[in-house]
Each structure stands twice: as structure tokens, then as C-alpha cells.
């Protein structure tokens, strides 16, 4: 008998746990490996991800799910164990990125539209057989107000694609993570981020409703409300928490069981501290946790450096970030704990 979507979603946002986003596409993982001078071969990608998934107690205690790329969900560890089985043995839910990336949006220079709906029903059926019980689709919304970016058309088209994707996932018995990422790369202030995120989320939930997506069986993966990196005005954790929560109270229905943030280019500690600040002033109608890529992986990638003799060091670095973010998911993280470790 297949699991209920609500139960899978609840497991993905279990207390003190969050999601490891390890679904870098071929181009992105190459960029990451370039930073440690490592060639992006299939074996190196496998070794790196195997190192993370075998990180021991921290995986068991703090990671509820792992988002995989198509190649990874089919790979076996060096000893022949499927990577999916290693994830399941750690008590985490295997997930899969199913979008085909954000492409230029015709007619709207600067805007992007995420592709990947063609053939998705068939791909989801195969991913289910391979063990995936949740999926992820990322829409990318840039902010460049001087040039009219984002356009209303880009927000609407991305929201519609996310809703079509989510409906297909639920039909396949797979929980959709809906990720409308408003980028923090620009020079905009925090209030501009708030407004663009507000329009994006309102449109998204309108489309999910119109497409009959059962919100109880979904997880939202949003950006935090935060100033652009080039604004020169870093946002404090208190300000991020206040504005992000104000936005969600207006735009995210309480039927959504959990919100798992992306890190979006924040430093490791910033991503942890901002999540903690939100949970420290709970309770909230939804679970608030992490679904970090860079903020969980930057430290282990650098500690590993592509060398076999550094696997244990890479695992320690990953375990530390997983534990710090696990604490932040409960509002129990402190700067002292960060340093003590
Ligand atoms: C791990 O990175 C994911 C895949 O990115 P590409 O499709 O560009 O290769 C990415 O979608 C990620 O899951 C989210 O953006 C969150 O990651 P960060 O690094 O922002 O926490």
C-alpha cells in the first residue's frame, strides 16, 4: 500500500530535522568541484555524495530527506550498495529534482521560466520505482526593478508550472516540494524582497488551489525575506525573522505542513542563525526548517577536498552543519554552541 502524502510530508519536517539538497545538476556540481580543483567525473560525484550520506549519527539525527539528481538516484556506493538504500537506512526520505532548469523567458529579457513538464508523468513513475517519495521543482525569480524584472508574466508562468508539477507529483504518490526562489543576488533592499516574495507566493498558492493540489501533501521551499547581497545593508536575524514570518502569515495557508528554506547564498552561520531566529519566536502554524544546499555542503566540500584521506574530516564538517541546523530548526541554536564545536 502506498504511503499517504501527508505522512511523507510530516516525516520531511520532523522535529529537529531538515533536508539536504544534494541535487546539483551537472553544471552546478562542476562549479562546486572547480573550487577544490577536482574533476567532475561520475566516480568523484558518487564518492562525494556517498561521503555525505554515510555521515553517521548526524544523518540519522538531523536529516529527514535528501534531494538527489537523476544520476545520483541510480548510483551505487563503492561497495555496491545503492545510494538510495544508504539514505533510507539513515531514516531519511529519498527525493528527486525533476525540473530541467530555469531558461530565458521568451519576450521578457532578464526573466526565467523553469522547464521540465513534458514527459514528467512518466519520469515520476520511474522515480517512484527507484525509491523517491518526494520531488523538487525550482522556479527562479530575479529582482532587477530598474529593468522591470520580475515581470508579472514570469511570476504567473512559473507559478502555473509549479502547480502543474505539484499535481502530477501527487498523482504519482510523491510529495512535491514547491520552490519559488526569489534570488538574493541583487542590490535590492529587504522591503523589495518582501514585496516580490509576496506577489510570488500569492500567485503560487492561487495556482496550487486552481490546480487542485492538496496542500497537506506539499512542502514549501522559499527564500527568506532578506536584503540583496549587493545592497551593502546586511539584514539582521531579527529583521529577517520578523519580515519573513509577517509575509508567511499573509501568504502561506496553514494547511501547508512545513516550510523548508533554501540558503540562497547566505553564509553557513547566517543561514543557521536566521532559521533559529524564526523558530525562537514560535510556535508557528507550519514547521520551519532547512533544505540547504550550499549552507550544508560548503564546509564538507572544502574539508574533503576530493581526497580519500579526508573523508572523515568531510563527514565531521557535514555533521557539524547538520547538527547546528537541526538545533536551529528547534530554535535551540546559539553562537556559543557553534564555537564550542
Ligand atoms: C543544490 O542545488 C540545487 C540545484 O541547483 P541547480 O539546478 O542550479 O544545479 C538548488 O536547487 C538547491 O536545491 C536550492 O537552490 C537550495 O540550495 P541553496 O544552496 O540555495 O541552499
mmCIF file of C-alpha atoms and ligand atoms in Angstrom:
data_model
loop_
_atom_site.group_PDB
_atom_site.id
_atom_site.type_symbol
_atom_site.label_atom_id
_atom_site.label_comp_id
_atom_site.label_asym_id
_atom_site.label_seq_id
_atom_site.Cartn_x
_atom_site.Cartn_y
_atom_site.Cartn_z
ATOM 1 C CA UNK A 1 0.000 0.000 0.000
ATOM 2 C CA UNK A 2 1.447 3.405 -0.874
ATOM 3 C CA UNK A 3 2.175 5.878 1.909
ATOM 4 C CA UNK A 4 -0.095 8.850 2.477
ATOM 5 C CA UNK A 5 1.282 12.111 1.115
ATOM 6 C CA UNK A 6 0.551 13.802 4.461
ATOM 7 C CA UNK A 7 2.688 11.249 6.316
ATOM 8 C CA UNK A 8 5.629 11.632 3.949
ATOM 9 C CA UNK A 9 5.404 15.432 4.245
ATOM 10 C CA UNK A 10 5.267 15.188 8.048
ATOM 11 C CA UNK A 11 8.387 12.989 8.057
ATOM 12 C CA UNK A 12 10.195 15.555 5.878
ATOM 13 C CA UNK A 13 9.684 18.237 8.515
ATOM 14 C CA UNK A 14 10.063 16.064 11.631
ATOM 15 C CA UNK A 15 11.170 17.931 14.770
ATOM 16 C CA UNK A 16 14.815 18.986 14.746
ATOM 17 C CA UNK A 17 15.407 17.647 11.230
ATOM 18 C CA UNK A 18 15.726 19.175 7.778
ATOM 19 C CA UNK A 19 16.544 18.357 4.184
ATOM 20 C CA UNK A 20 19.911 18.036 2.469
ATOM 21 C CA UNK A 21 19.702 19.495 -1.048
ATOM 22 C CA UNK A 22 22.289 17.428 -2.932
ATOM 23 C CA UNK A 23 20.629 17.738 -6.334
ATOM 24 C CA UNK A 24 23.223 19.882 -8.091
ATOM 25 C CA UNK A 25 22.867 19.428 -11.837
ATOM 26 C CA UNK A 26 25.977 18.562 -13.889
ATOM 27 C CA UNK A 27 26.918 22.212 -14.473
ATOM 28 C CA UNK A 28 26.487 23.215 -10.829
ATOM 29 C CA UNK A 29 28.436 20.298 -9.328
ATOM 30 C CA UNK A 30 31.248 21.040 -11.776
ATOM 31 C CA UNK A 31 31.362 24.619 -10.461
ATOM 32 C CA UNK A 32 31.485 23.311 -6.877
ATOM 33 C CA UNK A 33 34.272 20.834 -7.686
ATOM 34 C CA UNK A 34 36.211 23.565 -9.515
ATOM 35 C CA UNK A 35 36.556 25.352 -6.150
ATOM 36 C CA UNK A 36 38.587 22.382 -4.806
ATOM 37 C CA UNK A 37 40.362 21.678 -8.103
ATOM 38 C CA UNK A 38 38.599 18.338 -8.623
ATOM 39 C CA UNK A 39 37.462 16.989 -11.964
ATOM 40 C CA UNK A 40 33.710 16.361 -12.131
ATOM 41 C CA UNK A 41 33.660 12.663 -13.085
ATOM 42 C CA UNK A 42 30.819 10.267 -12.338
ATOM 43 C CA UNK A 43 33.016 8.487 -9.768
ATOM 44 C CA UNK A 44 34.049 11.688 -7.992
ATOM 45 C CA UNK A 45 30.428 12.834 -7.816
ATOM 46 C CA UNK A 46 29.477 9.439 -6.373
ATOM 47 C CA UNK A 47 32.316 9.461 -3.822
ATOM 48 C CA UNK A 48 31.407 12.953 -2.663
ATOM 49 C CA UNK A 49 27.747 12.180 -2.178
ATOM 50 C CA UNK A 50 28.465 8.814 -0.588
ATOM 51 C CA UNK A 51 30.664 10.624 1.940
ATOM 52 C CA UNK A 52 27.738 12.878 2.907
ATOM 53 C CA UNK A 53 25.092 10.155 3.055
ATOM 54 C CA UNK A 54 27.327 7.977 5.241
ATOM 55 C CA UNK A 55 27.970 10.738 7.779
ATOM 56 C CA UNK A 56 26.657 8.564 10.617
ATOM 57 C CA UNK A 57 24.603 9.829 13.539
ATOM 58 C CA UNK A 58 24.229 13.366 12.217
ATOM 59 C CA UNK A 59 22.442 11.982 9.142
ATOM 60 C CA UNK A 60 20.175 9.911 11.402
ATOM 61 C CA UNK A 61 19.524 12.662 13.915
ATOM 62 C CA UNK A 62 19.241 15.765 11.752
ATOM 63 C CA UNK A 63 18.468 14.890 8.110
ATOM 64 C CA UNK A 64 14.877 13.997 7.213
ATOM 65 C CA UNK A 65 15.300 13.786 3.449
ATOM 66 C CA UNK A 66 17.842 14.123 0.650
ATOM 67 C CA UNK A 67 17.161 15.695 -2.747
ATOM 68 C CA UNK A 68 19.001 13.792 -5.467
ATOM 69 C CA UNK A 69 19.875 14.459 -9.097
ATOM 70 C CA UNK A 70 18.854 11.939 -11.780
ATOM 71 C CA UNK A 71 22.346 10.446 -11.939
ATOM 72 C CA UNK A 72 22.609 10.018 -8.143
ATOM 73 C CA UNK A 73 19.312 8.214 -7.623
ATOM 74 C CA UNK A 74 20.658 5.477 -9.942
ATOM 75 C CA UNK A 75 24.158 5.254 -8.432
ATOM 76 C CA UNK A 76 25.694 2.645 -6.165
ATOM 77 C CA UNK A 77 28.259 3.282 -3.428
ATOM 78 C CA UNK A 78 31.796 1.937 -3.854
ATOM 79 C CA UNK A 79 30.743 -1.289 -2.037
ATOM 80 C CA UNK A 80 27.766 -1.781 -4.376
ATOM 81 C CA UNK A 81 25.003 -0.534 -2.028
ATOM 82 C CA UNK A 82 22.534 1.725 -3.857
ATOM 83 C CA UNK A 83 22.875 5.289 -2.539
ATOM 84 C CA UNK A 84 19.095 5.340 -2.074
ATOM 85 C CA UNK A 85 19.416 2.423 0.383
ATOM 86 C CA UNK A 86 22.077 4.266 2.377
ATOM 87 C CA UNK A 87 19.728 7.241 2.683
ATOM 88 C CA UNK A 88 16.822 5.035 3.745
ATOM 89 C CA UNK A 89 18.992 3.190 6.271
ATOM 90 C CA UNK A 90 19.741 6.558 7.868
ATOM 91 C CA UNK A 91 15.990 7.070 8.296
ATOM 92 C CA UNK A 92 15.783 9.786 5.627
ATOM 93 C CA UNK A 93 13.381 10.012 2.687
ATOM 94 C CA UNK A 94 14.947 9.957 -0.800
ATOM 95 C CA UNK A 95 13.779 12.777 -3.081
ATOM 96 C CA UNK A 96 14.457 13.811 -6.670
ATOM 97 C CA UNK A 97 14.889 17.044 -8.592
ATOM 98 C CA UNK A 98 12.582 16.803 -11.597
ATOM 99 C CA UNK A 99 12.801 20.236 -13.192
ATOM 100 C CA UNK A 100 15.028 20.688 -16.234
ATOM 101 C CA UNK A 101 16.373 24.053 -15.156
ATOM 102 C CA UNK A 102 15.491 27.735 -15.460
ATOM 103 C CA UNK A 103 15.746 29.047 -19.034
ATOM 104 C CA UNK A 104 15.395 32.527 -20.585
ATOM 105 C CA UNK A 105 11.710 33.537 -20.686
ATOM 106 C CA UNK A 106 10.904 34.481 -24.299
ATOM 107 C CA UNK A 107 9.775 38.094 -24.630
ATOM 108 C CA UNK A 108 10.901 39.085 -21.130
ATOM 109 C CA UNK A 109 14.635 39.816 -21.028
ATOM 110 C CA UNK A 110 16.093 39.070 -17.568
ATOM 111 C CA UNK A 111 13.252 36.767 -16.541
ATOM 112 C CA UNK A 112 13.452 32.970 -16.354
ATOM 113 C CA UNK A 113 10.973 30.142 -16.741
ATOM 114 C CA UNK A 114 11.622 26.663 -15.396
ATOM 115 C CA UNK A 115 11.169 23.832 -17.890
ATOM 116 C CA UNK A 116 10.510 20.113 -17.438
ATOM 117 C CA UNK A 117 6.785 19.349 -17.646
ATOM 118 C CA UNK A 118 6.973 17.315 -20.883
ATOM 119 C CA UNK A 119 7.105 13.620 -20.040
ATOM 120 C CA UNK A 120 7.012 14.359 -16.315
ATOM 121 C CA UNK A 121 4.231 11.849 -15.551
ATOM 122 C CA UNK A 122 6.371 9.016 -16.956
ATOM 123 C CA UNK A 123 9.545 10.239 -15.215
ATOM 124 C CA UNK A 124 7.740 10.439 -11.871
ATOM 125 C CA UNK A 125 6.511 6.852 -12.231
ATOM 126 C CA UNK A 126 10.102 5.718 -12.772
ATOM 127 C CA UNK A 127 11.446 7.793 -9.867
ATOM 128 C CA UNK A 128 8.795 6.272 -7.601
ATOM 129 C CA UNK A 129 10.048 2.807 -8.556
ATOM 130 C CA UNK A 130 13.611 3.963 -7.832
ATOM 131 C CA UNK A 131 12.548 4.936 -4.299
ATOM 132 C CA UNK A 132 11.763 8.666 -4.471
ATOM 133 C CA UNK A 133 8.892 9.744 -2.233
ATOM 134 C CA UNK A 134 9.251 13.470 -2.753
ATOM 135 C CA UNK A 135 10.334 15.700 -5.617
ATOM 136 C CA UNK A 136 11.567 19.228 -6.113
ATOM 137 C CA UNK A 137 10.950 21.894 -8.771
ATOM 138 C CA UNK A 138 12.715 25.234 -8.522
ATOM 139 C CA UNK A 139 11.397 28.427 -10.104
ATOM 140 C CA UNK A 140 13.872 31.309 -10.246
ATOM 141 C CA UNK A 141 12.651 34.876 -9.770
ATOM 142 C CA UNK A 142 15.334 37.526 -10.129
ATOM 143 C CA UNK A 143 14.978 41.114 -8.924
ATOM 144 C CA UNK A 144 16.121 43.980 -11.161
ATOM 145 C CA UNK A 145 13.431 46.592 -10.675
ATOM 146 C CA UNK A 146 15.108 49.183 -12.919
ATOM 147 C CA UNK A 147 14.598 46.790 -15.831
ATOM 148 C CA UNK A 148 11.100 45.576 -14.913
ATOM 149 C CA UNK A 149 12.317 42.231 -13.556
ATOM 150 C CA UNK A 150 10.464 40.217 -12.464
ATOM 151 C CA UNK A 151 7.524 40.738 -14.809
ATOM 152 C CA UNK A 152 4.031 39.702 -13.742
ATOM 153 C CA UNK A 153 4.117 37.244 -16.645
ATOM 154 C CA UNK A 154 7.212 35.489 -15.268
ATOM 155 C CA UNK A 155 5.708 35.223 -11.780
ATOM 156 C CA UNK A 156 2.432 33.866 -13.193
ATOM 157 C CA UNK A 157 4.014 31.406 -15.644
ATOM 158 C CA UNK A 158 6.376 29.992 -13.035
ATOM 159 C CA UNK A 159 3.548 29.641 -10.516
ATOM 160 C CA UNK A 160 1.449 27.782 -13.087
ATOM 161 C CA UNK A 161 4.305 25.421 -13.956
ATOM 162 C CA UNK A 162 4.906 24.727 -10.239
ATOM 163 C CA UNK A 163 1.219 23.889 -9.794
ATOM 164 C CA UNK A 164 1.139 21.547 -12.835
ATOM 165 C CA UNK A 165 4.259 19.828 -11.486
ATOM 166 C CA UNK A 166 2.774 19.526 -7.976
ATOM 167 C CA UNK A 167 -0.460 17.985 -9.281
ATOM 168 C CA UNK A 168 1.489 15.385 -11.293
ATOM 169 C CA UNK A 169 3.635 14.518 -8.256
ATOM 170 C CA UNK A 170 0.619 13.906 -6.051
ATOM 171 C CA UNK A 171 -0.976 11.742 -8.739
ATOM 172 C CA UNK A 172 2.219 9.625 -8.609
ATOM 173 C CA UNK A 173 2.217 9.335 -4.789
ATOM 174 C CA UNK A 174 5.130 11.754 -4.486
ATOM 175 C CA UNK A 175 5.185 14.843 -2.240
ATOM 176 C CA UNK A 176 6.052 17.974 -4.243
ATOM 177 C CA UNK A 177 8.478 20.476 -2.762
ATOM 178 C CA UNK A 178 7.466 23.738 -4.422
ATOM 179 C CA UNK A 179 10.433 26.089 -4.618
ATOM 180 C CA UNK A 180 9.802 29.623 -5.836
ATOM 181 C CA UNK A 181 13.240 31.144 -5.225
ATOM 182 C CA UNK A 182 13.412 34.931 -5.195
ATOM 183 C CA UNK A 183 17.150 35.434 -5.653
ATOM 184 C CA UNK A 184 19.193 37.405 -3.139
ATOM 185 C CA UNK A 185 21.929 38.207 -5.675
ATOM 186 C CA UNK A 186 20.839 41.775 -6.471
ATOM 187 C CA UNK A 187 21.283 45.216 -4.895
ATOM 188 C CA UNK A 188 17.665 45.462 -3.704
ATOM 189 C CA UNK A 189 16.660 46.223 -0.127
ATOM 190 C CA UNK A 190 14.792 43.885 2.200
ATOM 191 C CA UNK A 191 11.410 45.532 1.551
ATOM 192 C CA UNK A 192 11.743 44.926 -2.182
ATOM 193 C CA UNK A 193 12.478 41.272 -1.436
ATOM 194 C CA UNK A 194 9.377 41.236 0.766
ATOM 195 C CA UNK A 195 7.153 42.651 -1.970
ATOM 196 C CA UNK A 196 8.433 40.397 -4.773
ATOM 197 C CA UNK A 197 8.203 37.351 -2.477
ATOM 198 C CA UNK A 198 4.659 38.360 -1.506
ATOM 199 C CA UNK A 199 3.497 38.595 -5.136
ATOM 200 C CA UNK A 200 5.236 35.304 -5.916
ATOM 201 C CA UNK A 201 3.693 33.365 -3.022
ATOM 202 C CA UNK A 202 0.198 34.769 -3.520
ATOM 203 C CA UNK A 203 0.269 33.792 -7.190
ATOM 204 C CA UNK A 204 1.723 30.380 -6.344
ATOM 205 C CA UNK A 205 -0.965 29.485 -3.814
ATOM 206 C CA UNK A 206 -3.689 30.735 -6.181
ATOM 207 C CA UNK A 207 -2.368 28.370 -8.865
ATOM 208 C CA UNK A 208 -1.954 25.433 -6.478
ATOM 209 C CA UNK A 209 -5.561 25.909 -5.413
ATOM 210 C CA UNK A 210 -6.760 26.201 -9.032
ATOM 211 C CA UNK A 211 -4.899 23.000 -9.948
ATOM 212 C CA UNK A 212 -6.475 21.106 -7.001
ATOM 213 C CA UNK A 213 -3.190 20.414 -5.275
ATOM 214 C CA UNK A 214 -3.722 19.079 -1.766
ATOM 215 C CA UNK A 215 -1.663 21.475 0.325
ATOM 216 C CA UNK A 216 -1.395 18.991 3.218
ATOM 217 C CA UNK A 217 0.788 16.864 0.948
ATOM 218 C CA UNK A 218 3.212 19.611 -0.119
ATOM 219 C CA UNK A 219 6.274 21.338 1.340
ATOM 220 C CA UNK A 220 7.202 24.944 0.507
ATOM 221 C CA UNK A 221 10.880 25.720 -0.138
ATOM 222 C CA UNK A 222 11.164 29.506 -0.185
ATOM 223 C CA UNK A 223 13.830 32.158 0.183
ATOM 224 C CA UNK A 224 13.940 34.105 3.411
ATOM 225 C CA UNK A 225 12.982 37.779 3.222
ATOM 226 C CA UNK A 226 16.428 39.352 3.158
ATOM 227 C CA UNK A 227 18.280 42.246 1.503
ATOM 228 C CA UNK A 228 20.157 41.569 -1.755
ATOM 229 C CA UNK A 229 23.841 40.690 -1.357
ATOM 230 C CA UNK A 230 24.909 43.790 -3.307
ATOM 231 C CA UNK A 231 22.742 46.184 -1.277
ATOM 232 C CA UNK A 232 25.539 46.857 1.210
ATOM 233 C CA UNK A 233 22.947 46.626 4.007
ATOM 234 C CA UNK A 234 23.085 43.154 5.581
ATOM 235 C CA UNK A 235 19.827 42.138 7.284
ATOM 236 C CA UNK A 236 19.946 41.141 10.948
ATOM 237 C CA UNK A 237 18.463 37.765 12.011
ATOM 238 C CA UNK A 238 15.738 39.625 13.922
ATOM 239 C CA UNK A 239 14.746 41.621 10.829
ATOM 240 C CA UNK A 240 14.823 38.541 8.580
ATOM 241 C CA UNK A 241 12.688 36.627 11.092
ATOM 242 C CA UNK A 242 10.175 39.422 11.571
ATOM 243 C CA UNK A 243 9.656 40.139 7.866
ATOM 244 C CA UNK A 244 9.719 36.521 6.706
ATOM 245 C CA UNK A 245 7.127 35.491 9.302
ATOM 246 C CA UNK A 246 4.955 38.525 8.545
ATOM 247 C CA UNK A 247 4.969 37.523 4.885
ATOM 248 C CA UNK A 248 4.160 33.873 5.534
ATOM 249 C CA UNK A 249 1.265 34.767 7.819
ATOM 250 C CA UNK A 250 -0.220 36.666 4.885
ATOM 251 C CA UNK A 251 0.624 34.330 2.039
ATOM 252 C CA UNK A 252 1.136 30.705 3.166
ATOM 253 C CA UNK A 253 -2.015 28.736 4.089
ATOM 254 C CA UNK A 254 -1.891 26.904 7.408
ATOM 255 C CA UNK A 255 -2.773 23.665 5.595
ATOM 256 C CA UNK A 256 0.865 23.583 4.415
ATOM 257 C CA UNK A 257 2.643 21.310 6.933
ATOM 258 C CA UNK A 258 6.135 22.653 6.542
ATOM 259 C CA UNK A 259 8.412 25.280 5.127
ATOM 260 C CA UNK A 260 11.989 24.212 4.385
ATOM 261 C CA UNK A 261 14.152 27.187 3.444
ATOM 262 C CA UNK A 262 16.832 27.373 0.777
ATOM 263 C CA UNK A 263 20.037 29.126 1.836
ATOM 264 C CA UNK A 264 20.400 31.108 -1.384
ATOM 265 C CA UNK A 265 23.994 32.276 -0.938
ATOM 266 C CA UNK A 266 23.869 33.169 2.766
ATOM 267 C CA UNK A 267 26.961 32.195 4.734
ATOM 268 C CA UNK A 268 26.703 28.936 6.678
ATOM 269 C CA UNK A 269 26.267 30.659 10.013
ATOM 270 C CA UNK A 270 23.899 33.311 8.655
ATOM 271 C CA UNK A 271 21.563 30.619 7.278
ATOM 272 C CA UNK A 272 21.593 28.824 10.643
ATOM 273 C CA UNK A 273 21.178 31.969 12.700
ATOM 274 C CA UNK A 274 18.269 33.296 10.593
ATOM 275 C CA UNK A 275 16.398 29.983 10.794
ATOM 276 C CA UNK A 276 16.987 29.870 14.536
ATOM 277 C CA UNK A 277 15.676 33.414 14.995
ATOM 278 C CA UNK A 278 12.377 32.401 13.394
ATOM 279 C CA UNK A 279 11.952 29.276 15.481
ATOM 280 C CA UNK A 280 12.958 31.054 18.671
ATOM 281 C CA UNK A 281 9.790 33.157 18.435
ATOM 282 C CA UNK A 282 7.397 30.269 17.670
ATOM 283 C CA UNK A 283 5.139 28.401 17.739
ATOM 284 C CA UNK A 284 4.044 28.871 14.126
ATOM 285 C CA UNK A 285 1.272 27.204 12.113
ATOM 286 C CA UNK A 286 3.847 25.394 9.956
ATOM 287 C CA UNK A 287 7.126 23.642 10.800
ATOM 288 C CA UNK A 288 10.073 25.838 9.789
ATOM 289 C CA UNK A 289 13.238 24.012 8.819
ATOM 290 C CA UNK A 290 16.064 23.889 6.277
ATOM 291 C CA UNK A 291 16.524 22.447 2.812
ATOM 292 C CA UNK A 292 20.015 23.793 2.304
ATOM 293 C CA UNK A 293 22.447 23.037 -0.475
ATOM 294 C CA UNK A 294 25.404 25.369 -0.136
ATOM 295 C CA UNK A 295 24.946 26.145 3.584
ATOM 296 C CA UNK A 296 25.232 22.416 4.401
ATOM 297 C CA UNK A 297 27.835 21.468 1.825
ATOM 298 C CA UNK A 298 30.380 24.285 1.563
ATOM 299 C CA UNK A 299 32.250 23.192 4.733
ATOM 300 C CA UNK A 300 32.365 19.422 4.000
ATOM 301 C CA UNK A 301 33.321 20.016 0.369
ATOM 302 C CA UNK A 302 36.274 22.104 1.413
ATOM 303 C CA UNK A 303 37.323 19.758 4.270
ATOM 304 C CA UNK A 304 37.202 16.781 1.887
ATOM 305 C CA UNK A 305 38.993 18.476 -0.988
ATOM 306 C CA UNK A 306 38.489 15.399 -3.167
ATOM 307 C CA UNK A 307 40.981 13.277 -1.151
ATOM 308 C CA UNK A 308 40.235 9.806 0.235
ATOM 309 C CA UNK A 309 42.243 10.524 3.409
ATOM 310 C CA UNK A 310 39.929 13.474 4.159
ATOM 311 C CA UNK A 311 36.622 11.588 4.080
ATOM 312 C CA UNK A 312 36.341 11.546 7.889
ATOM 313 C CA UNK A 313 37.117 15.274 8.061
ATOM 314 C CA UNK A 314 34.461 15.969 5.410
ATOM 315 C CA UNK A 315 31.943 13.909 7.364
ATOM 316 C CA UNK A 316 32.763 15.767 10.582
ATOM 317 C CA UNK A 317 32.259 19.105 8.849
ATOM 318 C CA UNK A 318 28.931 17.951 7.405
ATOM 319 C CA UNK A 319 27.819 16.519 10.763
ATOM 320 C CA UNK A 320 28.557 19.829 12.429
ATOM 321 C CA UNK A 321 26.465 21.865 9.987
ATOM 322 C CA UNK A 322 23.659 19.313 10.096
ATOM 323 C CA UNK A 323 23.617 19.472 13.908
ATOM 324 C CA UNK A 324 23.719 23.280 14.018
ATOM 325 C CA UNK A 325 20.819 23.494 11.570
ATOM 326 C CA UNK A 326 18.943 20.750 13.429
ATOM 327 C CA UNK A 327 19.189 22.917 16.545
ATOM 328 C CA UNK A 328 18.058 25.980 14.568
ATOM 329 C CA UNK A 329 15.010 24.035 13.379
ATOM 330 C CA UNK A 330 14.002 23.871 17.052
ATOM 331 C CA UNK A 331 15.106 27.409 17.966
ATOM 332 C CA UNK A 332 17.837 25.983 20.208
ATOM 333 C CA UNK A 333 20.971 27.097 18.342
ATOM 334 C CA UNK A 334 23.392 29.580 19.898
ATOM 335 C CA UNK A 335 26.624 31.189 18.715
ATOM 336 C CA UNK A 336 28.364 29.548 21.699
ATOM 337 C CA UNK A 337 27.330 26.054 20.540
ATOM 338 C CA UNK A 338 28.679 26.920 17.099
ATOM 339 C CA UNK A 339 32.066 27.868 18.545
ATOM 340 C CA UNK A 340 32.204 25.075 21.140
ATOM 341 C CA UNK A 341 32.123 22.508 18.358
HETATM 342 C C1 LIG B 1 21.735 22.010 -4.563
HETATM 343 O O1 LIG B 1 21.415 22.989 -5.519
HETATM 344 C C2 LIG B 1 20.154 22.809 -6.163
HETATM 345 C C3 LIG B 1 20.315 22.529 -7.610
HETATM 346 O O2 LIG B 1 20.699 23.638 -8.327
HETATM 347 P P1 LIG B 1 20.879 23.568 -9.937
HETATM 348 O O3 LIG B 1 19.635 23.001 -10.537
HETATM 349 O O4 LIG B 1 21.100 25.006 -10.292
HETATM 350 O O5 LIG B 1 22.060 22.737 -10.234
HETATM 351 C C4 LIG B 1 19.246 24.010 -5.845
HETATM 352 O O6 LIG B 1 18.012 23.948 -6.488
HETATM 353 C C5 LIG B 1 19.015 23.995 -4.374
HETATM 354 O O7 LIG B 1 18.254 22.869 -4.022
HETATM 355 C C6 LIG B 1 18.291 25.211 -3.843
HETATM 356 O O8 LIG B 1 18.522 26.375 -4.576
HETATM 357 C C7 LIG B 1 18.744 25.456 -2.432
HETATM 358 O O9 LIG B 1 20.144 25.447 -2.412
HETATM 359 P P2 LIG B 1 20.915 26.585 -1.614
HETATM 360 O O10 LIG B 1 22.351 26.367 -1.980
HETATM 361 O O11 LIG B 1 20.347 27.890 -2.072
HETATM 362 O O12 LIG B 1 20.606 26.287 -0.161
#
